[in-house]
Short mmCIF file of C-alpha atoms in Angstrom, two decimals:
data_model
loop_
_atom_site.label_atom_id
_atom_site.label_comp_id
_atom_site.label_asym_id
_atom_site.label_seq_id
_atom_site.Cartn_x
_atom_site.Cartn_y
_atom_site.Cartn_z
CA UNK A 291 -34.66 10.27 -26.97
CA UNK A 292 -33.89 9.31 -23.40
CA UNK A 293 -30.46 9.68 -21.92
CA UNK A 294 -28.87 6.90 -19.98
CA UNK A 295 -26.33 7.73 -17.35
CA UNK A 296 -23.67 5.16 -16.70
CA UNK A 297 -22.39 5.07 -13.14
CA UNK A 298 -19.56 2.91 -11.98
CA UNK A 299 -17.91 2.36 -8.67
CA UNK A 300 -14.27 1.48 -8.25
CA UNK A 301 -13.84 -1.91 -6.62
CA UNK A 302 -11.45 -1.41 -3.72
CA UNK A 303 -11.13 -5.02 -2.63
CA UNK A 304 -8.03 -4.68 -0.52
CA UNK A 305 -6.99 -3.79 3.01
CA UNK A 306 -4.69 -0.81 3.44
CA UNK A 307 -2.27 -0.02 6.25
CA UNK A 308 -0.55 3.37 6.45
CA UNK A 309 2.99 3.21 7.83
CA UNK A 310 5.06 6.09 9.15
CA UNK A 311 8.74 5.23 9.41
CA UNK A 312 11.87 7.36 8.85
CA UNK A 313 13.54 4.53 6.91
CA UNK A 314 14.55 3.86 3.33
CA UNK A 315 12.27 1.38 1.61
CA UNK A 316 14.78 -1.47 1.61
CA UNK A 317 15.45 -1.03 5.34
CA UNK A 318 11.74 -1.10 6.14
CA UNK A 319 11.38 -4.30 4.09
CA UNK A 320 14.31 -5.81 5.97
CA UNK A 321 12.62 -5.21 9.34
CA UNK A 322 9.20 -6.40 8.13
CA UNK A 323 10.78 -9.52 6.61
CA UNK A 324 12.74 -10.19 9.79
CA UNK A 325 10.02 -9.64 12.41
CA UNK A 326 6.91 -10.72 10.50
CA UNK A 327 8.52 -13.55 8.49
CA UNK A 328 7.55 -11.99 5.18
CA UNK A 329 9.57 -12.27 2.00
CA UNK A 330 9.23 -8.87 0.33
CA UNK A 331 11.10 -8.54 -2.95
CA UNK A 332 11.61 -5.41 -5.04
CA UNK A 333 9.57 -5.29 -8.25
CA UNK A 334 9.67 -2.61 -11.00
CA UNK A 335 8.58 0.82 -9.76
CA UNK A 336 4.91 1.71 -9.89
CA UNK A 337 4.35 4.40 -12.54
CA UNK A 338 1.34 6.59 -11.75
CA UNK A 339 0.07 9.55 -13.77
CA UNK A 340 -0.56 11.76 -10.72
CA UNK A 341 -0.72 14.93 -12.83
CA UNK A 342 -3.21 13.60 -15.44
CA UNK A 343 -0.92 13.70 -18.46
CA UNK A 344 0.69 17.11 -18.00
CA UNK A 345 4.12 15.60 -17.30
CA UNK A 346 5.70 12.16 -17.17
CA UNK A 347 4.25 9.64 -14.70
CA UNK A 348 5.73 9.62 -11.20
CA UNK A 349 7.52 6.46 -10.08
CA UNK A 350 7.02 4.90 -6.66
CA UNK A 351 9.09 2.17 -5.07
CA UNK A 352 7.12 -1.05 -4.61
CA UNK A 353 7.81 -4.44 -3.03
CA UNK A 354 5.74 -7.61 -3.28
CA UNK A 355 5.27 -10.91 -1.49
CA UNK A 356 2.69 -13.65 -1.92
CA UNK A 357 1.22 -16.21 0.49
CA UNK A 358 0.53 -19.40 -1.47
CA UNK A 359 -1.75 -20.97 1.14
CA UNK A 360 -4.30 -18.14 1.15
CA UNK A 361 -3.52 -16.60 -2.28
CA UNK A 362 -2.90 -13.28 -0.51
CA UNK A 363 -0.72 -10.60 -2.14
CA UNK A 364 1.11 -7.96 -0.11
CA UNK A 365 2.47 -4.77 -1.64
CA UNK A 366 4.63 -2.26 0.22
CA UNK A 367 4.36 1.02 -1.70
CA UNK A 368 6.27 4.23 -1.01
CA UNK A 369 4.06 7.32 -0.69
CA UNK A 370 6.90 9.60 -1.76
CA UNK A 371 7.96 9.10 -5.36
CA UNK A 372 10.10 10.67 -8.04
CA UNK A 373 7.81 13.66 -8.65
CA UNK A 374 5.35 13.86 -5.78
CA UNK A 375 3.11 11.93 -3.44
CA UNK A 376 1.06 8.88 -4.35
CA UNK A 377 -1.68 9.96 -1.91
CA UNK A 378 -1.19 13.75 -1.55
CA UNK A 379 -3.79 14.16 1.20
CA UNK A 380 -1.75 11.85 3.46
CA UNK A 381 1.57 13.70 3.56
CA UNK A 382 2.59 12.28 6.93
CA UNK A 383 2.44 8.66 5.67
CA UNK A 384 5.69 7.23 4.31
CA UNK A 385 4.47 3.84 3.05
CA UNK A 386 1.30 1.89 2.37
CA UNK A 387 0.93 -1.84 2.91
CA UNK A 388 -1.75 -3.05 0.51
CA UNK A 389 -3.19 -6.52 1.14
CA UNK A 390 -5.21 -8.12 -1.65
CA UNK A 391 -7.41 -11.20 -1.24
CA UNK A 392 -7.30 -10.77 2.51
CA UNK A 393 -10.23 -12.27 4.34
CA UNK A 394 -9.53 -12.42 8.07
CA UNK A 395 -9.86 -9.28 10.21
CA UNK A 396 -8.10 -10.99 13.14
CA UNK A 397 -4.99 -11.62 11.00
CA UNK A 398 -5.08 -8.02 9.80
CA UNK A 399 -5.10 -6.77 13.39
CA UNK A 400 -2.19 -9.10 14.20
CA UNK A 401 -0.18 -7.68 11.31
CA UNK A 402 -0.87 -4.10 12.44
CA UNK A 403 0.06 -4.99 16.00
CA UNK A 404 3.29 -6.68 14.85
CA UNK A 405 4.19 -3.70 12.69
CA UNK A 406 3.70 -1.35 15.63
CA UNK A 407 6.06 -3.51 17.73
CA UNK A 408 8.93 -2.87 15.31
CA UNK A 409 10.96 -0.16 17.01
CA UNK A 410 11.84 1.63 13.76
CA UNK A 411 8.18 2.08 12.77
CA UNK A 412 6.54 5.13 14.35
CA UNK A 413 2.96 4.13 13.51
CA UNK A 414 0.98 1.61 11.48
CA UNK A 415 -2.78 2.13 11.19
CA UNK A 416 -5.59 0.68 9.09
CA UNK A 417 -6.99 3.05 6.48
CA UNK A 418 -10.32 2.74 4.67
CA UNK A 419 -9.44 3.04 0.94
CA UNK A 420 -12.94 4.34 0.18
CA UNK A 421 -12.26 7.48 2.24
CA UNK A 422 -9.11 8.43 0.32
CA UNK A 423 -9.75 11.17 -2.23
CA UNK A 424 -7.01 10.04 -4.65
CA UNK A 425 -7.71 6.31 -4.30
CA UNK A 426 -7.41 5.79 -8.08
CA UNK A 427 -3.64 6.04 -7.64
CA UNK A 428 -3.74 2.75 -5.72
CA UNK A 429 -5.28 0.80 -8.60
CA UNK A 430 -2.72 -1.18 -10.56
#
């Protein structure tokens, strides 16, 4: 009898921006909404089983906005949650801006540039989700 090995690859079809800012989540959303003309709204916290079932899932603050014209979804997710870090290998990052259905690299660079112009943000850089060890935590 032959064995068949099933391999699968996680589809990471989103752009990811790491943001370092010494602000509360609602203050960061205020500045992004003000300077980038976004409309982030708080949605229920993201519950992630970062400890693989040993304790309750950790909860992370998350905000969402949607662009109707391009069907693009933006999620601002806190890296620091109720019981740990969403992406533990990136301790210095405070927030992640996840962009789904994003197609234009020029617009992505404009967003990063605009984020870096906000005085309260220390740094905003593009991250390749495929290089993150705990990338499964970003799938929801």
